[in-house]
Short mmCIF file of C-alpha atoms in Angstrom, two decimals:
data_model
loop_
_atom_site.label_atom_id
_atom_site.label_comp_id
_atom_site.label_asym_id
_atom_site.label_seq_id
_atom_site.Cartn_x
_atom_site.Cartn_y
_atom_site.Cartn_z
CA UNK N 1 -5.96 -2.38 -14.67
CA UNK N 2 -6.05 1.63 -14.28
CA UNK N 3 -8.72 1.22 -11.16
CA UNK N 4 -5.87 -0.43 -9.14
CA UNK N 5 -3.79 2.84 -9.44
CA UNK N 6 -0.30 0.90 -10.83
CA UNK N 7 0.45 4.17 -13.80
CA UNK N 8 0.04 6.53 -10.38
CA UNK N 9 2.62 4.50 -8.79
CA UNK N 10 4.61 4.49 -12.24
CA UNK N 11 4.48 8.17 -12.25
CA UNK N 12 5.06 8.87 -8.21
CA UNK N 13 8.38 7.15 -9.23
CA UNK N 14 9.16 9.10 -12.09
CA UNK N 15 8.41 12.21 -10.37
CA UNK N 16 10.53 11.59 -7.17
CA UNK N 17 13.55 10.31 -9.64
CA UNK N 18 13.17 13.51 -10.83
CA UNK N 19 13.43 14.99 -7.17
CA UNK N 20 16.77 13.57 -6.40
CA UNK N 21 15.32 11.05 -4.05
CA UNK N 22 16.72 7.06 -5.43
CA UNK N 23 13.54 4.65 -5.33
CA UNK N 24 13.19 1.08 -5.91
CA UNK N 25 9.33 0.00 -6.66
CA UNK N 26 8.14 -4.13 -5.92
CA UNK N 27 4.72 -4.76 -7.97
CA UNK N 28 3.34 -7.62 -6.36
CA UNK N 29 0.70 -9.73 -7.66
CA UNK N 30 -0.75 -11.08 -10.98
CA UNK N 31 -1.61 -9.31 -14.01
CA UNK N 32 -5.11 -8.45 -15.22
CA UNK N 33 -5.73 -9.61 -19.07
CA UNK N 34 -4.80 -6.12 -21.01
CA UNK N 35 -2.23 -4.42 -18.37
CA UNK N 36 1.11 -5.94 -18.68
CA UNK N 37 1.86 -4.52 -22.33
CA UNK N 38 0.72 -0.80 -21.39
CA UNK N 39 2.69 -1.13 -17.74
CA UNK N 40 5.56 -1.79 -19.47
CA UNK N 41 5.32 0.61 -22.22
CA UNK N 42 4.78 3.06 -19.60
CA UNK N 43 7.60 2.24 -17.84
CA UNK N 44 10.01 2.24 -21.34
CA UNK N 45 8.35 5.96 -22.07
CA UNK N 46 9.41 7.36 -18.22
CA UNK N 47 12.78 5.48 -18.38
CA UNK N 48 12.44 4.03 -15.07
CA UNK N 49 13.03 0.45 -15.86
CA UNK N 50 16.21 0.02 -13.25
CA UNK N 51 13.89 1.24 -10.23
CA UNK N 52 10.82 -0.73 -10.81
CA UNK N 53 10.62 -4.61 -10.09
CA UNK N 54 8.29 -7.13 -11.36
CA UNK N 55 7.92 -9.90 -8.48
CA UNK N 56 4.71 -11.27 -9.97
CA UNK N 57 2.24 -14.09 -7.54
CA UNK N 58 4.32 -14.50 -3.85
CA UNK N 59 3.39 -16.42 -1.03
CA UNK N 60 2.36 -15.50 2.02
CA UNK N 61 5.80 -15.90 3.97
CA UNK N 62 7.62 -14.60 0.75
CA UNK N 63 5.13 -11.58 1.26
CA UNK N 64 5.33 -11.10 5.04
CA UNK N 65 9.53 -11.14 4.42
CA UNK N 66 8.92 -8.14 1.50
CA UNK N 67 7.22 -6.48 4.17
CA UNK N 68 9.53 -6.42 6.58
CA UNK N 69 12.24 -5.53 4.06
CA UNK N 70 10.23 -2.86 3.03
CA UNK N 71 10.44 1.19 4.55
CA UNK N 72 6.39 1.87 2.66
CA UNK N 73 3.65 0.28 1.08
CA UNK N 74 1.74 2.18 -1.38
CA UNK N 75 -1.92 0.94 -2.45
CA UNK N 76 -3.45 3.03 -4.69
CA UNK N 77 -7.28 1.56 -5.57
CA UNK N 78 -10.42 2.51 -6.64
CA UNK N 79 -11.85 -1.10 -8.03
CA UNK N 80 -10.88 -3.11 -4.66
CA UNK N 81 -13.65 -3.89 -2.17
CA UNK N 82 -11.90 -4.33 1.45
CA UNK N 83 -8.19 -5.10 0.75
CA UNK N 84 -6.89 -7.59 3.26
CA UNK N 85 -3.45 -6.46 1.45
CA UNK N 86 -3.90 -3.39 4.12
CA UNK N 87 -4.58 -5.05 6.93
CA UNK N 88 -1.50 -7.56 6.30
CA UNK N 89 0.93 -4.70 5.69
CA UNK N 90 -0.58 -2.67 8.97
CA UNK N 91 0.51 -5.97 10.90
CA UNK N 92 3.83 -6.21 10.35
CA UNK N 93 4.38 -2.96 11.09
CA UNK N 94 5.11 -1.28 7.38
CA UNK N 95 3.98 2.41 7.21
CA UNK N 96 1.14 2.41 4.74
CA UNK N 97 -0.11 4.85 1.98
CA UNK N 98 -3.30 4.20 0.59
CA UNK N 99 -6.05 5.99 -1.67
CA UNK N 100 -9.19 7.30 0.44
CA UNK N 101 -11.66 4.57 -0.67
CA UNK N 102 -14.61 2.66 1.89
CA UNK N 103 -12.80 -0.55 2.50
CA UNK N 104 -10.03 1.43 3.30
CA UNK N 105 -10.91 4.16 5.03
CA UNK N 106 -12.66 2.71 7.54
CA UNK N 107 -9.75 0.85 8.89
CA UNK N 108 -8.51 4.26 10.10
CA UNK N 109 -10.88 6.86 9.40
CA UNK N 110 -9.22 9.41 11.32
CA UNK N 111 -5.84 8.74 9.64
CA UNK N 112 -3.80 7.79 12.99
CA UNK N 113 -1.89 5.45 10.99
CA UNK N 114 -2.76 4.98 7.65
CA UNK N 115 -1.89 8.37 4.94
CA UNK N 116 -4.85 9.03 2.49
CA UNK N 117 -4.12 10.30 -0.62
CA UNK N 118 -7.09 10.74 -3.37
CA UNK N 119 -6.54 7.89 -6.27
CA UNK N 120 -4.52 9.61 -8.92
CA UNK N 121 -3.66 12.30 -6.87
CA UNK N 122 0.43 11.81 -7.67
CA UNK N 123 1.38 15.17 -6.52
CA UNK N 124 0.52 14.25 -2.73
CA UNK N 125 1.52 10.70 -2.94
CA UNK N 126 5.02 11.81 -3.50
CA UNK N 127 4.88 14.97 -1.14
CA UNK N 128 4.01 11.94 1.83
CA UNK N 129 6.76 9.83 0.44
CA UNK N 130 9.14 12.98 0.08
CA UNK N 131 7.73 13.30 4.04
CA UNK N 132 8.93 9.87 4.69
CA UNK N 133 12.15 10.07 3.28
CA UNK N 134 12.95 13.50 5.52
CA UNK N 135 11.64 11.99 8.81
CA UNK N 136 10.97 8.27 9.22
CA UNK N 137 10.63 8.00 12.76
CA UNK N 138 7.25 9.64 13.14
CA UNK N 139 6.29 7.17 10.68
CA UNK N 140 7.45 4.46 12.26
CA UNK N 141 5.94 5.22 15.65
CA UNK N 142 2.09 5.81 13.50
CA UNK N 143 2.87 2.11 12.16
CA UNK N 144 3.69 0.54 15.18
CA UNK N 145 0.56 1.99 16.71
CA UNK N 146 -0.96 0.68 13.57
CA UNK N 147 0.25 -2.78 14.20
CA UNK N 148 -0.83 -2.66 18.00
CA UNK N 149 -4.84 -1.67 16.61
CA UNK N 150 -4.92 -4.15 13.79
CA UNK N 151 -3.60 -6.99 15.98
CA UNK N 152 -6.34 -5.88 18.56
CA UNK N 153 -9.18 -5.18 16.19
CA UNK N 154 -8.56 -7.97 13.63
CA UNK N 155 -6.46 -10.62 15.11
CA UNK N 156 -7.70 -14.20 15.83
CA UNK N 157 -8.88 -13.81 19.65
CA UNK N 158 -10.73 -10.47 19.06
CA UNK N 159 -12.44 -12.07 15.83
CA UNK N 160 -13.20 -15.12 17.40
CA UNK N 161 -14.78 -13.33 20.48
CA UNK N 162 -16.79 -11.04 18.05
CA UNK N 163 -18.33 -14.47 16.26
CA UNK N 164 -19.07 -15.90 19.85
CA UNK N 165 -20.80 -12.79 21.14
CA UNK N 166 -22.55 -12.21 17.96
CA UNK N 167 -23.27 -16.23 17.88
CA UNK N 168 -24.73 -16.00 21.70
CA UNK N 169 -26.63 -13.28 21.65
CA UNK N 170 -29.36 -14.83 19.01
#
């Protein structure tokens, strides 16, 4: 649907075709009941057919390999409550671009490793991706740090030691 930000993506592609830079877009996941017809006639009207990709429902190993394959992961939400989809890409190490929004932003609300963007805002989501593309490695280094704080914030021993604390001290 148009709260998950897919026609921003749609466009961010179109506009960095038109840059010169040579894209290739994975949509992951399931389709809500009215979107497939208008994401595709969106994608006929921009002529950007050959760089988008339809991989539809994956499992989680399937995922955690288009992860790794990946060089970003773009999220782009304004209808999703605290999307684990973050926190999975984060872990393996994937620089992440997401849309300011609470159950985002307060993974990394000082933006150490995760670039905000407002939803919609194509315009800067292609300047950070144009960013990117010039210099990966500072990237890289921001994910990796990324990794390191959601393996130590959110992994299972932290967790686990949170519920036992929390469990203990009532």
């Amino acid at each position: 649907d148009r709260s998950r930000g897919i026609f921003v993506l749609l466009d961010a592609v179109d506009q960095l075709r038109h840059k010169g830079l040579k894209v290739r877009m994975k949509l992951v996941g399931g389709w809500g009941p009215f979107s497939r017809k208008d994401v595709v006639n969106r994608i006929d009207q921009l002529n950007i057919g050959d760089e988008v990709e339809f991989v539809g429902r994956i499992d989680r190993e399937v995922l955690r390999s288009l992860f790794r394959t990946s060089d970003l992961f773009v999220y782009q939400t304004i209808n999703d409550g605290s999307p684990r989809v973050i926190l999975e890409a984060i872990a393996t190490g994937l620089p992440v671009i997401a849309s300011y929004h609470p159950g985002i932003d307060v993974i990394d609300p000082t933006e150490k490793f995760i670039s905000f963007t407002n939803f919609g805002d194509v315009d800067r989501l292609v300047n950070i991706i144009i960013g990117y593309h010039r210099t990966a490695e500072p990237w890289l280094q921001r994910a990796k740090f990324g990794r390191n704080e959601i393996v130590s914030r959110f992994g299972v021993i932290p967790v686990a030691g949170k519920y036992v604390d929390f469990y203990s001290s009532h």
